[in-house]
mmCIF file of C-alpha atoms in Angstrom:
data_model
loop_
_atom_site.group_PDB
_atom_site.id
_atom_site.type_symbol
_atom_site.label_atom_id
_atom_site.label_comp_id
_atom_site.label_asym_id
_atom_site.label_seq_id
_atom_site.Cartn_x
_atom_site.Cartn_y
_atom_site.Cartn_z
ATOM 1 C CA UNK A 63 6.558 26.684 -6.638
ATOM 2 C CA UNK A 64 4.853 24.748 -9.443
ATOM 3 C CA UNK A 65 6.555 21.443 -9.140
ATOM 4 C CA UNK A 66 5.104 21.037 -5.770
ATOM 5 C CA UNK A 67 2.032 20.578 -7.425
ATOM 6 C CA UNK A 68 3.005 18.454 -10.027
ATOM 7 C CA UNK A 69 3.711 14.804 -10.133
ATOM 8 C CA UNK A 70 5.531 12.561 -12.904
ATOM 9 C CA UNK A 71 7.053 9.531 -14.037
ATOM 10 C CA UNK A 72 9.379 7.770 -16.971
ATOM 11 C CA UNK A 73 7.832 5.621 -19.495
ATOM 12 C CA UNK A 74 9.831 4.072 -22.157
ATOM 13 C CA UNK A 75 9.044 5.652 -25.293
ATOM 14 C CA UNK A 76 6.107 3.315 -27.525
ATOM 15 C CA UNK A 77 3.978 3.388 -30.419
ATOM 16 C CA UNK A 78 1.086 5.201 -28.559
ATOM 17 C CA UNK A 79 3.668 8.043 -27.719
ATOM 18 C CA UNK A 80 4.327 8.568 -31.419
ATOM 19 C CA UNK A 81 2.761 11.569 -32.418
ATOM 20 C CA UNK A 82 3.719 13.358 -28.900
ATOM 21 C CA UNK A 83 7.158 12.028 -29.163
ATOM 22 C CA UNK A 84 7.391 13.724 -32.895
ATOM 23 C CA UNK A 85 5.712 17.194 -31.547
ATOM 24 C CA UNK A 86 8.016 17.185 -29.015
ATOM 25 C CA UNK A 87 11.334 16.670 -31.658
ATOM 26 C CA UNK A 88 9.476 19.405 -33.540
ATOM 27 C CA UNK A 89 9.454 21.518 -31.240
ATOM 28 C CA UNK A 90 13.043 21.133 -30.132
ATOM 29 C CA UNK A 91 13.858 22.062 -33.742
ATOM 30 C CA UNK A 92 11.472 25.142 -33.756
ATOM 31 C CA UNK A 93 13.244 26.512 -30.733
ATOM 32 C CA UNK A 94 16.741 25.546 -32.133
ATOM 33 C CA UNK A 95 17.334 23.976 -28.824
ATOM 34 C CA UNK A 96 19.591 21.080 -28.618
ATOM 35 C CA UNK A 97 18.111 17.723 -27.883
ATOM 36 C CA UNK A 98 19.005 16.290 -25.112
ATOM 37 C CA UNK A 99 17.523 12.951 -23.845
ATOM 38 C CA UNK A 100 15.968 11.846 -26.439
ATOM 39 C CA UNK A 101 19.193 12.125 -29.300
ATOM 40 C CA UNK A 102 18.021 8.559 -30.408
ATOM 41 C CA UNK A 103 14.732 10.391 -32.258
ATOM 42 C CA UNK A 104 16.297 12.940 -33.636
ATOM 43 C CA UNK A 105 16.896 10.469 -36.445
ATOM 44 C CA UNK A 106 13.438 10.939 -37.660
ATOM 45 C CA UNK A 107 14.721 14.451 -38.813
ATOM 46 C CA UNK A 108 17.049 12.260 -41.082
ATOM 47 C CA UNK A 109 14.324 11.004 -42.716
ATOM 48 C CA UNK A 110 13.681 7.544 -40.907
ATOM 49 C CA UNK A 111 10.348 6.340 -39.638
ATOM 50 C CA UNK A 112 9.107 6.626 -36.505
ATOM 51 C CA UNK A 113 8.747 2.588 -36.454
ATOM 52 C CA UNK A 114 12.702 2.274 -37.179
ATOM 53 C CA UNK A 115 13.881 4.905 -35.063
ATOM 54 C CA UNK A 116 11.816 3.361 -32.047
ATOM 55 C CA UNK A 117 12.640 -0.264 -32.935
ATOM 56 C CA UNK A 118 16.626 1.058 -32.482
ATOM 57 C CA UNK A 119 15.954 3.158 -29.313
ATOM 58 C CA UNK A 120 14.624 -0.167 -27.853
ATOM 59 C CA UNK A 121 17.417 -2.331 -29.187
ATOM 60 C CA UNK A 122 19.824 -0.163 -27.765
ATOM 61 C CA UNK A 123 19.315 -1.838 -24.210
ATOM 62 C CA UNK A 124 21.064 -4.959 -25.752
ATOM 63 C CA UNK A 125 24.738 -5.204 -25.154
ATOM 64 C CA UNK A 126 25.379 -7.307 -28.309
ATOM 65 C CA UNK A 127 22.943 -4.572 -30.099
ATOM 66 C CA UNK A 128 25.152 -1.628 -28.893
ATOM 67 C CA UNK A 129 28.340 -2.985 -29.117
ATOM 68 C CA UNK A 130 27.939 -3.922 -32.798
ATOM 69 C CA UNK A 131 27.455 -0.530 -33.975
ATOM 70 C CA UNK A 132 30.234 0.620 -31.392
ATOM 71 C CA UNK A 133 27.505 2.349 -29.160
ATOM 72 C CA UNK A 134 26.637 2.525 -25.367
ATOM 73 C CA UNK A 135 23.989 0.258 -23.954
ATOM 74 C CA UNK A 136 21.280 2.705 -23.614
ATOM 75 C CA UNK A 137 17.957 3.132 -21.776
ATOM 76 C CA UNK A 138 15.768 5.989 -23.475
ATOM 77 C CA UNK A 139 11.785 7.554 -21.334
ATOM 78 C CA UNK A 140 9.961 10.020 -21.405
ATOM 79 C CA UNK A 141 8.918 12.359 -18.058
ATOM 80 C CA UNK A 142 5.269 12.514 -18.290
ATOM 81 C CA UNK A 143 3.415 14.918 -16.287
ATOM 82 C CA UNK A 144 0.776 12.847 -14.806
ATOM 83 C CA UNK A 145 -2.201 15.490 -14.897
ATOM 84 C CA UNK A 146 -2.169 15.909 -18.546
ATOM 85 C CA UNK A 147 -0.572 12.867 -19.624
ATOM 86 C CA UNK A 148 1.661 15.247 -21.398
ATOM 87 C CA UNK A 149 5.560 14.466 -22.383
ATOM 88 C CA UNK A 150 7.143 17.527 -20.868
ATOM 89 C CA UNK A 151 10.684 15.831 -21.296
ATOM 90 C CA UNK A 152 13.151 13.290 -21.730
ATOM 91 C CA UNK A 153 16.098 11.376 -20.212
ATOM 92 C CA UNK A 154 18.600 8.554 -21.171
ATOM 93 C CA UNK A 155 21.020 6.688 -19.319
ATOM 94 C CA UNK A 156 24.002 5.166 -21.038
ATOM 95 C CA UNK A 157 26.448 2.447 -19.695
ATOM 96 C CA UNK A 158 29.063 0.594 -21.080
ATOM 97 C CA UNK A 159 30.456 2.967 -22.491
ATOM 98 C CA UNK A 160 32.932 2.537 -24.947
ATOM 99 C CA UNK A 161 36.460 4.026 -24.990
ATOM 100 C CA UNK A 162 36.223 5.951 -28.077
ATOM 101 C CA UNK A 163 33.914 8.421 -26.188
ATOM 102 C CA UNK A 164 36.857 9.215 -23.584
ATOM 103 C CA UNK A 165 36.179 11.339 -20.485
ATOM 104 C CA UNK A 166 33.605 13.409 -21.940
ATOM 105 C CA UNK A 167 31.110 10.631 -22.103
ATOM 106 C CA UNK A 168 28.175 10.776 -19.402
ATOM 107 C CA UNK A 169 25.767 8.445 -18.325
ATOM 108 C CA UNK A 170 22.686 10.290 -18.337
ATOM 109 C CA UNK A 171 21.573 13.372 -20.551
ATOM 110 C CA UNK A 172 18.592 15.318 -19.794
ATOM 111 C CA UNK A 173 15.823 17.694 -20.636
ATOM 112 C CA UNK A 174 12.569 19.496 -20.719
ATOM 113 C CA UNK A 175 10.995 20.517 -23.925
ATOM 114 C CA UNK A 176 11.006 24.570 -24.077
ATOM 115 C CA UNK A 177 7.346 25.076 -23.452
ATOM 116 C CA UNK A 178 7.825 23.522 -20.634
ATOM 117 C CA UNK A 179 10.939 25.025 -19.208
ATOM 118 C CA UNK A 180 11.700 27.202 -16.033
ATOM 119 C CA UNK A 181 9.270 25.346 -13.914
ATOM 120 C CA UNK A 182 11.680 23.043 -12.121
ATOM 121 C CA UNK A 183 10.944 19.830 -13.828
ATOM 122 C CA UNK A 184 14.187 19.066 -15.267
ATOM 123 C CA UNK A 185 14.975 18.463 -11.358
ATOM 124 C CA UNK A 186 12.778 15.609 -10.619
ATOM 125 C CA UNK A 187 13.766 14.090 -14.225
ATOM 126 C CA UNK A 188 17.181 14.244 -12.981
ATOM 127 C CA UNK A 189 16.124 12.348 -9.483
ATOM 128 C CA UNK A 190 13.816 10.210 -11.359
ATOM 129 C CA UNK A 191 16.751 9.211 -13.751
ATOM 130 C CA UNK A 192 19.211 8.822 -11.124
ATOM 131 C CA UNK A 193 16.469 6.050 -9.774
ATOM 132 C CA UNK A 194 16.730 4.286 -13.117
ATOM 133 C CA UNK A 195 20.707 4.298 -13.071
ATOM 134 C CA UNK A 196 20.145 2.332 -9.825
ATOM 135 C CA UNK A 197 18.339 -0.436 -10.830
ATOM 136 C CA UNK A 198 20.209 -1.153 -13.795
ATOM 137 C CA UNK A 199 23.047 -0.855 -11.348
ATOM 138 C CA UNK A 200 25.249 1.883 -11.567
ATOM 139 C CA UNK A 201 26.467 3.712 -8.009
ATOM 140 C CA UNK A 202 28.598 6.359 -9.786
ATOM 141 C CA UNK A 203 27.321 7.926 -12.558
ATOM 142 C CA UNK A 204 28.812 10.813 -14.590
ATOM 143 C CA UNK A 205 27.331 14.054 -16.057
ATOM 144 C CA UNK A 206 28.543 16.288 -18.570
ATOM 145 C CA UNK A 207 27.715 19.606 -19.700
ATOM 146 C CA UNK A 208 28.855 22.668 -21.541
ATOM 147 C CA UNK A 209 29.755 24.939 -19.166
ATOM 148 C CA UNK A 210 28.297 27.960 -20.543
ATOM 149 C CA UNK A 211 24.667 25.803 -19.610
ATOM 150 C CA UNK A 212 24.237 27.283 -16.552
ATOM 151 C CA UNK A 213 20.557 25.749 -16.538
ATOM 152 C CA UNK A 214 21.799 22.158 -16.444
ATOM 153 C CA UNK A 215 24.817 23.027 -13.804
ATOM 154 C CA UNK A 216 21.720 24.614 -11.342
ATOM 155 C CA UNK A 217 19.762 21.382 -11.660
ATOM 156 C CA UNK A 218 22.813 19.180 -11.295
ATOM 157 C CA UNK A 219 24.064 21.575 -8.240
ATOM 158 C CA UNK A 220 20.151 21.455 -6.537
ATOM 159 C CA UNK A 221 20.831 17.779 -6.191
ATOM 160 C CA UNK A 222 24.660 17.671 -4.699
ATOM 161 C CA UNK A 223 26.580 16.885 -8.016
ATOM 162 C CA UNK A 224 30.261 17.050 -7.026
ATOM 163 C CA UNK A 225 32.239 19.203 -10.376
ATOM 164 C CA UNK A 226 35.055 16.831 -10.880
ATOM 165 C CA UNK A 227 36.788 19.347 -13.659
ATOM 166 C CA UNK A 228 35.955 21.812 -16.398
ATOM 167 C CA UNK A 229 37.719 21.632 -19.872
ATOM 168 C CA UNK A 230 37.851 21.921 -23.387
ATOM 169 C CA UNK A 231 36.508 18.881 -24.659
ATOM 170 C CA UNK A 232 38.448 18.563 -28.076
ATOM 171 C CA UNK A 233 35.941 16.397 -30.229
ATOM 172 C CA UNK A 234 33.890 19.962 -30.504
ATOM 173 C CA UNK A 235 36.446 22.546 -28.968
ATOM 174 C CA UNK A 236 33.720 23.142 -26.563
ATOM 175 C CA UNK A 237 34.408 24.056 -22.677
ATOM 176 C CA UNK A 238 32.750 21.464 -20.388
ATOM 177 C CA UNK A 239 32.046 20.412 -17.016
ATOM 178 C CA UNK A 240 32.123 17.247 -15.680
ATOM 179 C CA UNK A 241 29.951 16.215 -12.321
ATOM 180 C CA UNK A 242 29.881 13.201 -10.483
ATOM 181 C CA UNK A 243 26.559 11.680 -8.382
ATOM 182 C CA UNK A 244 26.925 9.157 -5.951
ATOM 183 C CA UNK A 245 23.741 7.496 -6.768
ATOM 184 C CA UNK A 246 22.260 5.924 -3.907
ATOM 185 C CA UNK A 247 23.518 8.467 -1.435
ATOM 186 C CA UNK A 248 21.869 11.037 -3.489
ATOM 187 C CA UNK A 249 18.806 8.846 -4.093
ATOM 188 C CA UNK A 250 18.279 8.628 -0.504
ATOM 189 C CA UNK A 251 19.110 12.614 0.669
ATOM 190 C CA UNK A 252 16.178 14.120 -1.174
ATOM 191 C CA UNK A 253 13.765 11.830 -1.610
ATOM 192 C CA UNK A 254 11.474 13.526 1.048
ATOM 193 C CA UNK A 255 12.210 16.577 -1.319
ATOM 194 C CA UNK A 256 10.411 14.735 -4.322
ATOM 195 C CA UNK A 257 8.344 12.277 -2.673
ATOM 196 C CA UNK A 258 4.853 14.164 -3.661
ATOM 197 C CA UNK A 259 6.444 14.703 -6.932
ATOM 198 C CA UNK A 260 6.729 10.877 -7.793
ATOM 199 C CA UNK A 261 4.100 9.191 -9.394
ATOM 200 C CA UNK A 262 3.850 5.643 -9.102
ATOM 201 C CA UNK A 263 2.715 4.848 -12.610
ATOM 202 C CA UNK A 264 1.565 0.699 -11.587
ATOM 203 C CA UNK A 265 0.916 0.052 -15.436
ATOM 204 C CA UNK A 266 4.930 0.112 -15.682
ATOM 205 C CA UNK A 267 6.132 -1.919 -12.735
#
């Protein structure tokens, strides 16, 4: 398989990511695919620069930040593929999250750019994320997903998420599935499955 050959690593999104960062959004929108882990950017479509849209990524870390404009504190990267130096996807992790977003809220969204798709990636972004969500703290962490995406419930089943319930969410009418990870007992199960797959990036340590 062609992940076993691969290795990669986050890496907050920065000012000498811009023009990948922007293919990448552009190519989200050429394949009319949604955009998952990296929402924050899509803003850019809207007609804000790059420079703004990063600056509120960034600031959406800060609790006082997020709260203000009734949002989740939120960590955005980028999965590089260490070879290349290519962004083949994306990942953010959201806590604090505040009430108005109800049951259907999850702590981490996910994905691979289309390109880049059906090669098993969006598996070690998943791990890699689930990593993050540790050190900021979080032991539990919630997923959501339509459950027609039966590419997101194989990556989220490869790695033991437990389904918790599927049902129509009714701020879109939409019929989704909510899995649970218990984050450092999953952390620990597979990472001998992913440990050539990690790249310890020591610029971002």
């Amino acid at each position: 398989m062609v992940l076993k050959m691969k290795q990669f690593y986050l890496e907050i999104p920065s000012l000498k990511r811009k023009q990948q960062i922007i293919d990448y959004i552009n190519e989200l929108v050429l394949y009319n695919s949604d955009i998952n882990g990296i929402e924050v950017f899509a803003k850019i479509l809207d007609g804000y620069t790059f420079e703004q849209v990063l600056d509120y990524c960034l600031n959406l870390e800060n609790k006082e930040y997020a709260e203000n404009l009734g949002k989740a504190q939120m960590k955005t990267f980028l999965l590089i593929r260490k070879e290349d130096d290519k962004v083949v996807g994306s990942l953010n992790i959201r806590w604090n999250l505040p009430k108005k977003v109800g049951e259907f809220g999850g702590n981490i969204g996910y994905g691979i750019r289309p390109t880049e798709r059906r090669k098993g990636y969006n598996k070690i972004n998943l791990y890699l994320g689930l990593i993050e969500a540790q050190k900021i703290g979080l032991n539990k962490v919630k997923l959501v997903c339509d459950a027609s995406n039966l590419g997101s419930v194989r990556t989220m089943g490869s790695l033991g998420a437990t389904l918790e319930k599927t049902e129509i969410d009714p701020n879109d009418g939409v019929l989704t599935s909510i899995y649970c990870f218990n984050v450092n007992e999953t952390i620990d199960k597979y990472k001998e499955m992913f440990a050539n797959n990690i790249y310890i990036n020591k610029n971002l340590i």
